[in-house]
Structures are given as structure tokens and as C-alpha cells.
Coordinates of C-alpha atoms in Angstrom, one line a residue:
Chain A
M111 CA -60.8 -58.7 64.1
M112 CA -59.9 -55.9 62.1
T113 CA -60.6 -56.7 58.5
R114 CA -58.0 -57.9 56.3
W115 CA -58.3 -54.4 53.8
L116 CA -56.2 -53.1 57.9
R117 CA -53.4 -55.4 56.9
C118 CA -51.2 -53.6 55.1
L119 CA -48.1 -55.5 54.9
L120 CA -44.8 -55.5 54.9
I121 CA -42.1 -58.5 55.1
S122 CA -38.4 -57.4 54.9
G123 CA -35.3 -58.6 56.5
W124 CA -34.7 -61.9 55.8
M125 CA -31.9 -62.7 58.2
L126 CA -30.5 -65.9 57.0
H127 CA -27.6 -67.7 59.7
N128 CA -25.1 -69.8 58.6
P129 CA -25.9 -73.1 58.5
S130 CA -26.2 -74.7 62.4
W131 CA -24.2 -77.4 60.9
A132 CA -23.7 -78.9 58.1
D133 CA -22.9 -82.3 56.8
E134 CA -23.5 -80.6 53.7
P135 CA -23.2 -76.9 52.6
L136 CA -27.1 -75.1 52.1
V137 CA -27.7 -71.7 51.3
V138 CA -31.4 -70.9 50.8
V139 CA -31.7 -67.5 49.4
P140 CA -35.3 -65.6 49.5
E141 CA -35.9 -63.8 45.6
T142 CA -36.3 -60.9 46.7
G143 CA -35.2 -59.0 50.3
E144 CA -37.6 -57.1 50.6
V145 CA -41.5 -57.5 50.2
R146 CA -43.7 -54.8 50.1
I147 CA -47.5 -55.2 50.1
T148 CA -50.2 -52.1 49.3
T149 CA -54.0 -52.1 50.4
D150 CA -56.0 -54.7 48.6
F151 CA -53.3 -57.0 49.8
T152 CA -54.9 -61.0 49.3
G153 CA -51.7 -62.7 49.6
T154 CA -48.7 -63.2 48.2
D155 CA -45.7 -65.5 46.7
V156 CA -42.4 -65.8 48.6
K157 CA -40.0 -68.0 46.9
A158 CA -37.0 -69.7 48.4
V159 CA -33.8 -70.2 46.1
G160 CA -30.8 -72.6 47.8
S161 CA -28.2 -75.0 46.3
M162 CA -27.7 -78.0 47.8
R163 CA -25.2 -80.9 47.2
G164 CA -25.4 -84.0 45.8
P165 CA -29.3 -85.8 45.5
A166 CA -31.3 -85.6 49.0
D167 CA -34.7 -85.0 49.7
L168 CA -35.7 -81.5 51.4
I169 CA -38.2 -80.3 53.8
I170 CA -39.0 -76.5 54.3
K171 CA -41.3 -75.7 57.9
L172 CA -42.6 -71.9 57.4
V173 CA -43.4 -71.1 60.6
G174 CA -46.1 -68.1 62.1
P175 CA -46.0 -65.5 65.1
Q176 CA -47.7 -67.6 68.1
Q177 CA -51.5 -66.1 68.4
T178 CA -54.1 -67.1 70.5
A179 CA -57.0 -67.9 68.8
I180 CA -60.5 -68.2 70.1
L181 CA -62.5 -71.7 69.3
S182 CA -66.1 -71.2 70.4
R183 CA -68.7 -74.3 69.3
E184 CA -72.4 -74.3 68.4
T185 CA -74.9 -76.4 70.5
K186 CA -78.7 -76.7 71.0
L187 CA -80.7 -74.6 73.1
G188 CA -83.7 -76.3 72.3
P189 CA -84.5 -75.8 69.1
F190 CA -81.8 -73.2 68.2
W191 CA -78.2 -73.9 67.4
V192 CA -75.9 -71.1 70.1
E193 CA -72.8 -70.1 70.1
G194 CA -72.1 -72.5 73.6
E195 CA -68.8 -72.8 74.6
T196 CA -65.8 -70.7 74.1
M197 CA -62.0 -71.7 75.0
K198 CA -58.5 -70.1 73.9
M199 CA -56.1 -71.6 72.3
E200 CA -52.7 -70.4 73.1
G201 CA -48.6 -71.0 71.9
A202 CA -49.6 -72.0 68.5
P203 CA -47.8 -71.0 65.4
S204 CA -50.7 -68.7 63.9
L205 CA -49.3 -70.3 60.6
L206 CA -47.8 -73.2 59.3
F207 CA -46.5 -74.4 56.8
L208 CA -44.5 -77.8 55.5
Y209 CA -43.0 -78.2 52.2
A210 CA -41.3 -81.3 51.0
T211 CA -40.2 -82.6 48.2
A212 CA -42.4 -86.1 48.9
P213 CA -44.4 -87.0 52.0
I214 CA -42.5 -86.4 54.6
A215 CA -44.0 -89.7 56.3
S216 CA -42.5 -91.1 53.6
I217 CA -38.8 -89.6 53.7
L218 CA -37.9 -89.8 58.1
P219 CA -39.3 -92.1 60.4
P220 CA -42.1 -90.5 62.7
A221 CA -38.7 -90.1 66.0
E222 CA -37.9 -87.7 63.7
Q223 CA -40.7 -86.1 62.9
Q224 CA -41.1 -85.3 65.8
K225 CA -37.5 -83.9 66.7
Y226 CA -38.0 -81.4 63.8
G227 CA -41.9 -80.5 64.6
L228 CA -43.4 -81.4 60.5
I229 CA -46.1 -83.0 62.3
L230 CA -49.4 -80.6 61.9
E231 CA -51.1 -81.8 64.6
G232 CA -48.3 -82.3 67.0
V233 CA -48.3 -78.8 67.2
W234 CA -47.9 -77.9 71.1
V235 CA -51.6 -76.0 71.9
R236 CA -52.3 -74.9 74.5
V237 CA -56.1 -74.8 76.1
A238 CA -57.3 -72.7 78.3
P239 CA -59.8 -72.7 80.9
Q240 CA -57.7 -76.0 81.9
L241 CA -59.8 -79.1 81.1
K242 CA -60.2 -83.1 81.7
A243 CA -57.2 -84.3 78.8
R244 CA -59.6 -86.0 76.6
A245 CA -62.3 -83.0 76.4
A246 CA -59.1 -80.7 75.6
D247 CA -57.8 -82.7 73.5
D248 CA -61.6 -82.4 71.2
W249 CA -60.9 -78.9 71.4
R250 CA -57.2 -79.7 70.2
K251 CA -58.5 -81.2 66.7
A252 CA -61.4 -78.9 66.2
F253 CA -58.4 -76.3 65.8
F254 CA -56.6 -78.3 63.8
R255 CA -59.8 -79.5 61.2
L256 CA -60.7 -75.5 61.2
K257 CA -56.5 -74.3 60.8
E258 CA -56.1 -77.1 57.7
R259 CA -59.3 -75.9 56.5
Q260 CA -58.9 -72.2 56.6
G261 CA -55.1 -72.6 54.4
Y262 CA -53.4 -71.9 57.3
Y263 CA -51.4 -75.3 58.5
L264 CA -50.8 -77.5 55.8
E265 CA -48.5 -80.4 54.2
D266 CA -47.9 -79.8 50.6
D267 CA -45.1 -82.4 48.5
T268 CA -44.9 -80.2 45.6
A269 CA -44.0 -76.5 46.2
I270 CA -40.4 -77.4 46.0
K271 CA -38.4 -78.1 42.7
V272 CA -35.2 -79.6 42.6
F273 CA -32.9 -78.7 39.4
G274 CA -30.1 -81.3 38.7
N275 CA -29.9 -82.5 42.2
R276 CA -28.1 -79.3 42.9
L277 CA -31.0 -76.2 42.5
F278 CA -33.4 -76.2 44.7
I279 CA -37.1 -73.4 44.3
A280 CA -39.5 -73.4 46.5
D281 CA -42.5 -71.9 45.9
M282 CA -44.1 -70.0 49.5
R283 CA -48.0 -68.9 49.0
L284 CA -48.7 -67.1 51.7
P285 CA -52.4 -66.0 53.0
G286 CA -54.0 -63.0 52.5
D287 CA -54.5 -62.7 56.8
L288 CA -51.2 -62.5 58.4
Q289 CA -50.0 -62.5 61.9
V290 CA -47.9 -59.7 61.8
G291 CA -44.6 -60.6 62.9
T292 CA -41.7 -63.0 62.7
Y293 CA -41.4 -65.3 60.6
T294 CA -39.2 -68.3 60.4
I295 CA -38.0 -70.6 57.6
E296 CA -35.7 -73.7 58.4
T297 CA -34.7 -76.0 55.8
L298 CA -33.5 -79.5 56.2
V299 CA -31.8 -81.9 53.9
V300 CA -32.9 -85.1 54.3
K301 CA -30.8 -88.0 53.5
S302 CA -31.9 -91.7 54.1
G303 CA -34.2 -91.7 56.9
K304 CA -31.5 -88.4 58.7
V305 CA -31.9 -85.0 58.7
V306 CA -28.2 -83.8 57.2
G307 CA -28.6 -79.9 56.8
H308 CA -30.0 -77.5 58.5
N309 CA -30.6 -73.6 58.2
V310 CA -32.7 -71.1 59.9
G311 CA -33.5 -67.5 58.5
E312 CA -36.5 -65.2 59.3
F313 CA -38.6 -62.2 57.9
K314 CA -41.1 -60.0 59.3
V315 CA -44.6 -59.3 58.6
R316 CA -45.7 -55.8 59.0
L317 CA -48.3 -52.8 59.0
A318 CA -47.8 -50.1 56.7
G319 CA -49.3 -47.4 54.9
I320 CA -52.1 -45.6 56.4
E321 CA -53.9 -48.6 56.9
R322 CA -51.4 -49.2 59.9
R323 CA -52.1 -46.0 60.8
V324 CA -55.3 -45.9 61.3
W325 CA -55.2 -49.4 63.0
E326 CA -53.1 -48.0 65.7
A327 CA -54.5 -44.9 66.2
A328 CA -57.6 -47.2 67.0
H329 CA -56.2 -49.0 69.4
D330 CA -53.5 -47.0 71.4
H331 CA -56.0 -44.3 71.3
S332 CA -59.8 -45.3 71.1
W333 CA -61.4 -42.4 71.9
L334 CA -59.6 -39.9 70.6
F335 CA -59.9 -41.7 67.3
G336 CA -63.7 -42.8 68.0
S337 CA -64.8 -38.9 69.1
L338 CA -62.6 -37.7 65.6
F339 CA -64.3 -40.5 63.5
T340 CA -67.7 -40.0 64.7
L341 CA -67.6 -36.9 63.8
L342 CA -65.8 -36.6 60.6
A343 CA -69.1 -39.5 59.7
M344 CA -71.5 -36.7 61.2
L345 CA -69.6 -33.8 58.9
L346 CA -69.6 -36.7 56.1
G347 CA -73.2 -37.6 56.2
L348 CA -74.2 -33.6 56.4
A349 CA -72.3 -32.6 53.7
L350 CA -73.4 -35.2 50.9
N351 CA -76.9 -35.5 53.1
A352 CA -78.3 -32.2 53.6
V353 CA -77.5 -30.1 50.9
P354 CA -78.3 -32.4 47.6
F355 CA -81.7 -32.7 49.7
R356 CA -82.0 -28.7 50.2
R357 CA -81.5 -28.8 46.7
A358 CA -84.2 -30.3 46.2
R359 CA -86.7 -28.7 48.1
Chain B
M218 CA -61.8 -61.0 57.7
D219 CA -62.3 -60.7 53.9
V220 CA -65.2 -58.3 53.6
N221 CA -66.7 -58.2 49.7
I222 CA -66.5 -53.2 49.0
V223 CA -69.0 -53.5 46.1
L224 CA -71.0 -55.9 48.9
I225 CA -70.6 -53.4 51.6
L226 CA -71.7 -50.6 48.8
L227 CA -75.0 -52.2 48.7
Y228 CA -75.7 -52.9 51.4
G229 CA -75.2 -49.2 52.1
S230 CA -77.6 -48.3 49.2
L231 CA -80.0 -51.0 49.8
V232 CA -80.4 -49.6 53.6
G233 CA -80.3 -45.9 52.2
F234 CA -82.8 -46.6 49.4
L235 CA -85.9 -48.4 51.6
S236 CA -84.9 -44.5 53.7
G237 CA -85.3 -42.6 51.2
L238 CA -88.8 -44.5 50.3
V239 CA -90.3 -45.1 53.4
G240 CA -88.7 -42.5 56.0
V241 CA -87.1 -45.2 58.4
G242 CA -83.8 -45.3 59.7
G243 CA -82.4 -48.2 58.9
G244 CA -80.5 -49.2 61.4
F245 CA -82.2 -52.2 62.0
L246 CA -81.9 -54.0 58.9
I247 CA -77.8 -53.1 58.5
T248 CA -76.6 -54.9 61.4
P249 CA -78.4 -58.3 60.2
L250 CA -76.7 -57.6 57.0
L251 CA -73.6 -56.6 58.1
I252 CA -74.0 -60.0 60.5
F253 CA -75.4 -62.0 57.6
T254 CA -71.5 -61.3 55.9
G255 CA -69.7 -62.6 58.3
I256 CA -68.7 -59.1 60.4
P257 CA -68.4 -60.0 64.0
P258 CA -71.7 -58.4 65.5
I259 CA -69.7 -56.1 68.1
V260 CA -68.6 -55.0 64.9
A261 CA -71.5 -54.2 63.0
V262 CA -73.6 -53.3 65.9
S263 CA -70.8 -50.1 66.8
T264 CA -70.0 -49.3 63.2
G265 CA -73.9 -49.5 62.8
S266 CA -74.0 -46.7 65.2
A267 CA -70.9 -44.9 63.6
Q268 CA -73.7 -45.0 59.6
M269 CA -76.3 -44.0 61.6
A270 CA -75.1 -41.2 62.9
G271 CA -73.5 -39.6 59.3
T272 CA -77.0 -40.4 58.4
A273 CA -79.1 -38.4 60.2
S274 CA -76.8 -35.7 60.9
G275 CA -77.7 -34.7 57.2
A276 CA -81.4 -35.0 58.3
S277 CA -81.1 -33.4 61.7
Y278 CA -80.1 -30.5 60.3
L279 CA -83.2 -30.3 57.5
H280 CA -85.6 -30.5 60.9
W281 CA -84.1 -28.2 62.8
R282 CA -84.0 -25.1 59.8
H283 CA -87.5 -26.4 59.6
G284 CA -88.2 -25.8 63.4
N285 CA -89.1 -29.1 63.9
I286 CA -87.0 -29.8 66.8
D287 CA -88.5 -29.5 70.5
F288 CA -85.0 -29.3 72.1
K289 CA -86.2 -29.7 76.0
M290 CA -88.0 -32.9 74.5
G291 CA -85.2 -33.6 72.5
L292 CA -82.3 -33.2 75.4
I293 CA -84.3 -34.7 78.1
L294 CA -84.2 -37.5 75.4
L295 CA -80.9 -37.3 75.1
I296 CA -79.3 -37.6 78.8
G297 CA -81.4 -40.7 79.5
S298 CA -80.4 -42.5 76.2
W299 CA -76.7 -41.6 76.9
L300 CA -77.2 -43.0 80.6
G301 CA -78.8 -46.1 79.6
G302 CA -76.1 -45.8 76.0
G303 CA -73.2 -46.1 78.5
F304 CA -74.6 -48.7 80.2
G305 CA -75.3 -50.6 76.9
V306 CA -72.1 -50.3 76.2
Y307 CA -70.6 -52.3 79.6
L308 CA -73.6 -54.7 79.2
A309 CA -72.3 -55.8 75.8
K310 CA -68.7 -55.6 77.2
V311 CA -69.5 -58.5 79.7
L312 CA -71.1 -60.2 77.0
L313 CA -68.5 -60.1 75.3
R314 CA -66.1 -61.6 77.9
A315 CA -68.8 -64.1 78.5
G316 CA -68.8 -65.0 74.5
Q317 CA -72.5 -64.2 74.5
F318 CA -72.6 -60.8 72.9
G319 CA -73.7 -62.5 69.2
N320 CA -76.4 -65.2 71.3
V321 CA -77.6 -62.0 72.8
V322 CA -77.8 -60.0 70.0
V323 CA -78.9 -62.4 67.5
F324 CA -82.3 -63.4 69.8
L325 CA -82.9 -59.3 70.4
Y326 CA -83.1 -59.3 66.6
V327 CA -85.0 -62.0 65.9
I328 CA -87.9 -60.8 68.5
L329 CA -87.4 -57.3 67.2
L330 CA -87.8 -57.9 63.7
G331 CA -89.8 -60.1 64.0
F332 CA -92.9 -57.9 65.7
I333 CA -91.9 -55.1 63.8
G334 CA -92.2 -57.3 60.0
V335 CA -95.7 -58.6 61.4
S336 CA -97.7 -55.8 62.5
M337 CA -96.2 -53.7 59.6
L338 CA -97.2 -56.2 56.8
I339 CA -101.3 -56.6 58.5
E340 CA -101.1 -53.2 58.8
S341 CA -100.0 -52.5 55.0
V342 CA -101.7 -55.3 54.2
R343 CA -104.9 -54.2 55.1
A344 CA -104.3 -50.4 53.9
V345 CA -103.8 -52.0 50.5
A346 CA -107.2 -53.7 50.5
R347 CA -108.8 -50.2 51.9
A348 CA -107.1 -48.3 48.8
G349 CA -106.1 -45.3 50.5
K350 CA -109.2 -44.1 52.6
P351 CA -107.5 -42.4 55.4
G352 CA -107.0 -42.3 58.9
A353 CA -108.4 -45.0 60.1
G354 CA -105.7 -46.9 60.7
N355 CA -104.9 -44.4 63.8
A356 CA -107.5 -44.7 66.7
G357 CA -107.4 -48.5 68.1
A358 CA -103.5 -48.1 69.0
K359 CA -104.3 -44.6 70.2
A360 CA -106.9 -45.8 72.3
A361 CA -105.4 -48.8 73.9
S362 CA -102.1 -46.5 75.3
N363 CA -103.8 -44.0 76.1
S364 CA -105.0 -45.7 79.6
L365 CA -101.8 -47.1 81.7
L366 CA -99.0 -45.6 80.1
R367 CA -99.4 -42.1 80.0
N368 CA -101.6 -41.6 83.4
L369 CA -98.7 -43.4 84.4
V370 CA -96.6 -40.6 82.9
Q371 CA -99.2 -37.8 83.8
R372 CA -98.5 -38.6 87.7
L373 CA -94.8 -38.8 88.4
P374 CA -92.9 -36.5 90.3
W375 CA -90.5 -33.4 87.4
Q376 CA -93.5 -31.9 85.6
M377 CA -92.7 -29.8 83.7
T378 CA -93.8 -28.1 80.5
F379 CA -92.6 -28.7 77.0
P380 CA -93.7 -25.4 74.9
A381 CA -92.3 -26.3 71.7
S382 CA -94.3 -30.2 71.6
E383 CA -97.6 -28.0 73.7
V384 CA -97.4 -30.8 76.8
R385 CA -96.8 -31.5 80.2
M386 CA -95.4 -34.1 81.6
S387 CA -92.7 -35.7 84.0
A388 CA -89.4 -35.4 83.0
A389 CA -89.5 -39.1 84.3
G390 CA -90.9 -40.3 80.7
P391 CA -88.5 -39.2 78.7
L392 CA -85.8 -39.8 80.7
L393 CA -86.8 -43.5 80.6
L394 CA -88.3 -43.4 77.1
G395 CA -84.1 -42.4 76.5
A396 CA -82.7 -45.1 78.9
A397 CA -84.4 -48.0 77.1
V398 CA -83.6 -46.7 73.5
G399 CA -80.3 -46.1 74.6
I400 CA -79.4 -49.1 75.7
L401 CA -81.0 -51.0 72.4
T402 CA -78.6 -48.4 70.4
S403 CA -75.1 -50.3 72.3
L404 CA -76.7 -53.6 71.7
M405 CA -78.4 -53.8 68.5
G406 CA -76.6 -50.3 66.8
V407 CA -80.7 -49.6 66.2
G408 CA -81.2 -45.9 66.5
G409 CA -84.2 -46.8 68.1
G410 CA -87.1 -44.2 66.2
F411 CA -89.3 -47.2 65.8
I412 CA -89.7 -47.0 69.5
M413 CA -89.3 -43.8 70.4
V414 CA -91.8 -42.9 67.7
P415 CA -95.1 -44.7 68.4
V416 CA -93.8 -43.7 72.1
M417 CA -94.1 -40.0 71.5
I418 CA -97.1 -39.3 68.9
Y419 CA -99.2 -42.0 71.6
V420 CA -98.1 -41.3 75.2
L421 CA -96.6 -38.5 74.8
E422 CA -99.1 -36.9 72.2
M423 CA -96.3 -34.6 71.0
P424 CA -97.0 -33.8 67.3
T425 CA -96.0 -35.8 64.7
K426 CA -93.9 -33.1 62.8
I427 CA -92.7 -32.6 65.9
V428 CA -91.5 -36.4 66.7
V429 CA -89.3 -36.3 63.4
G430 CA -87.3 -34.0 64.0
T431 CA -86.6 -34.5 68.0
S432 CA -86.0 -38.1 67.3
L433 CA -84.1 -37.9 64.6
F434 CA -82.5 -34.8 66.5
Q435 CA -81.7 -37.5 69.6
L436 CA -80.8 -40.6 67.1
L437 CA -78.1 -38.5 66.2
F438 CA -76.3 -37.7 70.1
T439 CA -77.4 -40.7 70.8
T440 CA -75.7 -42.8 67.6
A441 CA -72.8 -40.9 67.8
A442 CA -72.4 -41.0 71.3
V443 CA -72.8 -44.8 71.6
S444 CA -70.5 -45.2 68.5
I445 CA -67.3 -42.9 70.3
M446 CA -67.6 -45.7 73.2
Q447 CA -67.8 -48.7 71.0
A448 CA -64.6 -47.1 69.9
G449 CA -63.2 -46.9 73.5
I450 CA -64.3 -49.9 74.8
N451 CA -64.5 -52.3 72.8
Y452 CA -62.2 -50.8 69.4
S453 CA -65.3 -52.2 67.7
V454 CA -65.8 -49.2 64.9
D455 CA -64.0 -50.2 61.7
P456 CA -64.2 -46.8 59.9
F457 CA -63.9 -48.2 56.3
L458 CA -66.9 -49.9 56.9
A459 CA -68.6 -47.1 58.3
L460 CA -67.7 -45.1 55.5
L461 CA -68.7 -47.5 52.8
L462 CA -72.4 -47.7 54.5
I463 CA -72.8 -44.4 54.4
L464 CA -71.0 -43.7 50.8
G465 CA -73.6 -46.5 50.0
S466 CA -77.2 -45.0 51.7
V467 CA -76.6 -41.4 50.5
L468 CA -76.9 -42.9 47.2
G469 CA -79.7 -45.1 47.8
T470 CA -81.3 -41.8 49.8
K471 CA -81.3 -40.2 47.0
L472 CA -82.8 -43.7 44.7
G473 CA -85.3 -44.4 46.9
A474 CA -86.6 -40.3 48.0
R475 CA -86.9 -41.0 44.1
L476 CA -89.4 -44.3 43.1
G477 CA -91.1 -42.9 46.8
A478 CA -92.3 -39.8 45.1
R479 CA -94.0 -42.0 42.6
L480 CA -95.9 -45.1 45.1
P481 CA -98.7 -44.8 47.2
A482 CA -97.5 -44.8 50.4
E483 CA -99.3 -48.6 51.7
K484 CA -97.9 -50.3 49.0
L485 CA -94.3 -48.5 49.9
R486 CA -95.3 -49.8 53.8
L487 CA -96.2 -53.3 52.3
I488 CA -92.5 -53.8 50.8
L489 CA -90.8 -52.6 53.7
A490 CA -92.9 -55.1 55.9
L491 CA -91.6 -57.4 53.7
V492 CA -87.6 -56.8 53.9
V493 CA -88.6 -57.1 57.4
V494 CA -90.0 -60.2 57.9
A495 CA -87.1 -61.8 55.2
V496 CA -84.6 -60.7 57.2
A497 CA -86.3 -62.2 60.3
A498 CA -87.3 -65.8 59.1
K499 CA -83.2 -65.7 57.6
M500 CA -82.1 -65.3 60.9
I501 CA -84.7 -67.9 62.5
V502 CA -83.8 -70.4 59.9
T503 CA -79.7 -69.7 60.8
L504 CA -80.7 -71.0 64.4
L505 CA -82.3 -73.8 63.8
V506 CA -80.7 -75.0 60.8
P507 CA -78.1 -77.6 62.6
P508 CA -74.7 -75.4 61.1
A509 CA -72.2 -77.1 58.7
H510 CA -69.5 -76.8 61.5
I511 CA -70.2 -76.9 64.7
H512 CA -66.2 -75.1 65.2
S513 CA -65.9 -71.7 64.5
M514 CA -62.5 -69.4 65.4
S515 CA -62.0 -66.0 65.1
V516 CA -58.0 -64.6 66.2
E517 CA -58.3 -62.6 69.9
V518 CA -58.4 -58.7 69.8
Q519 CA -56.7 -57.3 71.8

């Protein structure tokens, strides 16, 4: 809810683990270890750079921290369109970007896509309160449609550039309104329909600067914050309004 | 939420401009404008009250200097509106949980703005047609409200004298009036001057000069209390939004007051009436036109 101008973000701490298993050595290094973003944050580019051995396809999966979304549906009440049912969508990642060197469906069979969570609309989401299967499915579909329209879930097969079958650079454009928390980057090397290399890294997004302090105060000490801010508003109004008016009279 | 800073400044100055031009608080315009921009209704309502606390403080100070505030009356109104405001904030929380807050606010606004806008429009068109013959407009309204409500207020218990306003009545009258206004402040982010002022003039029979000062005094402390409660209970006051609105409204008020001194009063009221009717019409249209996307999504507030 807090507006995006509160979102002053700090992306830091790329912690890359060694490949969990590797038929092929694969190293992904972010362009910068720490990205500091100021008040008027409107999104940022994150670059991942890596190398692989020989020609292969690549899939990079960027997953944001979990986030509960509130989904509401407009219904007709007499002649009016009003806000009707409201559902909570729980457990799904706030953001899911799938980057690949070719359409994922063309380089991996469905079973493998499933195994590595490479299907946008296959993400697990819990609908609360519990509904019958078909009704819940309608809400899930609406959820995915909105996520994709707002640009938080996407599949892109143009963002990875490969040089000489060895080096690759991925341009990942993060939107302005990011959920704070830990983001993971999973890199998969694909050869003839099989995943042959695998690497997981992560980075953190958190609020920083004055906005962060204000946001924390507004939540952790909401009464104190409300009192002080209202007093400030009154003093500001007094200073700006009364003084010039008095002169005018 | 992506909000255009320039747009918010413009809204603030538009409302300030109108209040400088015709002397209304403008809370009833700020909230719908913010909702049109895509600000969640609860944030629009709460931030609106913070903004009004800011703008009312300057005006109250002036009236206090001129001795236009009946503090005894103001205090009783204030007790009423604090009680009403507290109840309203709690009601907002219940409605929020039920997911109905937005609907209730929009419908209340359509009814309120439609009513005010149309009656102002009729009155000001008549006044423009009459071209400024003074005094005729108030007699009918006064006679109508004389009968029932005023008799009731005279008969209730806790009779007391208000020396500054030179009236004697039951304390229950201003207490109930204050409570009604307090609930409206929490649910709609309005100061309630548009209800308070006519009731005090016609039903409580207070002198007009004292009414404006006392209403502003009450408005200042009601909106301040509601703003604190909304921040405390619903975490819904956006400080940056409120500061932008206050800055904008100060700029607008000066421009409006300057222009207001040159235009005839009935034309000013006509302008305001047209703005109010336009906002009400826009709200009705959004209610009637089928939405382009039937679902909408927001992130849960902790």
C-alpha cells in the first residue's frame, strides 16, 4: 500500500553458491555487487554475466519473495458496478521472470519445465478462504492475468545475449514497486531437452534512507507517528497560511 | 502505487483555489480526486483529514484573533465529533476487513455531492438570474428548519447558555451534531462544514460570524484527531501525500482569494456548484460503466 516513493531500495549481497551439480561449469556473476537506489526509484536494471562450456541453451529464473495479494472482483448491484468478493492469494512469489535463449517450451519437455518450475501459470497459489476447485481456478487465472499485465510475471527469450557460445549477459529489468526481501536467481544450462548445469544465487531488496525510517515509524509506532505528523501538518498550515493572510488584511 | 507528484500538487492547489475563491474547506473534493488517481480509498480519506488539519489551523488562528470562536460551543461540538470520529475510524476498520470500505465511501460521496451540487446549482443559477438582489434566499430555508428540529433542541435536557453566541439550548444538540460530523470525517475525509454551518445558523440560531469561526475551530481539532486515529489504527496516513496537498492548497488559496475579490459572489458559487456536480457525475459514470477489467489486485497491508 505504501506508495512507491517510499520504496528506496537497496539491492545487495549477491551470494553465489557453487553449482549444486554440474556437468558443465557455469559461473554467474552480477555486474555490480551492490545497487543503491534513491527516492525516485522507478525500477532498475540488473545484469548477470556468466560463462558456459560449449553451445547450449540457457534459462534464468528470477523469483521474488512471497507476497499475499488481495484480489477483488467487481460485481453488479442493480445498475451499479461495485467491489464484490475479495480473496487472498497466498504463497505465490511477488515476481517471477523467466529469461531464456529460446522459447522455453521449445527447449525443454513439459515434465522438465514442471520439475524446475518454469511454467508461469503453474506457480502454486493458495486461495483463501477455501473455495471449490473450479471457483478457485477462476481466481488463480485472474491472478496470473493481472500479474502478467502488471509486468510481475513474464517470460522473455530476448534478454540473454550469448557471445561465441561461451559468455552470456542477461539484462533483467526490475519494476519500481518491488517487494522487499530475498530474490533468487536460478540459472539452468539446457542441452537436447535436459538440464545439464544448475546454479542458484540470491540478492536482497530492502528499504533505505529517510523513506525507510518514515515507513518503519508509521508502522512500528503508528500512534506516535500519527500525532507528530498531524502536529507537523498543523504547524506547517499555520506558518504557510496564517502569516501571509495577516499581512494581506 | 505510482503517483504523479505534479498531479497531487495540482489537486491541492485546485482545492485551495476553490476554498480561497468561495470559502469552503474542500475536503469533499480532495478525497474523490485522490480516489480517481488510484489512491486506495482509506488512504485518500485519512490523508485528506491530515491535510485539512493543516489548512484549518491557519484559518482558525485568524478567527481566534478576531474573537469569532465560541469556545464553549466549540468544545461541546468537539466532544461529540471526537466520539463520532472514533466510532467512524473503528467502523472504517470493520468495513475494510469486509472489503466494503471503497463501496461505502463512493456511494456516500455520490449522494452527498449530488445533493450539495444540485442544490447549490439551483440556488446560484437563481441568484445569477436575480443579478445580486441580496437577502431573499435565506428566508425559506430558515422557516422550514424553524419548526421541528429547533423545537426538539429546545426541549432536550442539559439546557445551558452560550454567552458568546447569545443562545440558550440543550447541550445534546451540539453534541449530536458534532458526533454526526465526526463519523463523516472518518468515513469520507470531509470536515463537515457544509452540514455544520447551515445547522448552526438555522437550527441553533447562532450569529453567522461566530458560526464560521467555531466551525473552523471544531474542524481543526476533529480532523487532527481523526488523522491521528487513522494513522494509529489503519496505518493509512501517507505523510508525503499530505505534505504535497498542504503545499498545493496554500498556493491555490492565495490565487483563489485574489481572484475571488474581483468576481461577484453568485458567479463564484455557480463555479463551485459546477465543479461539485462534475465530480459527482464522474463518480456516477464510474459506477455505471462496466469496468474494463473485472478483477483488481492490491498487496496486503501488514
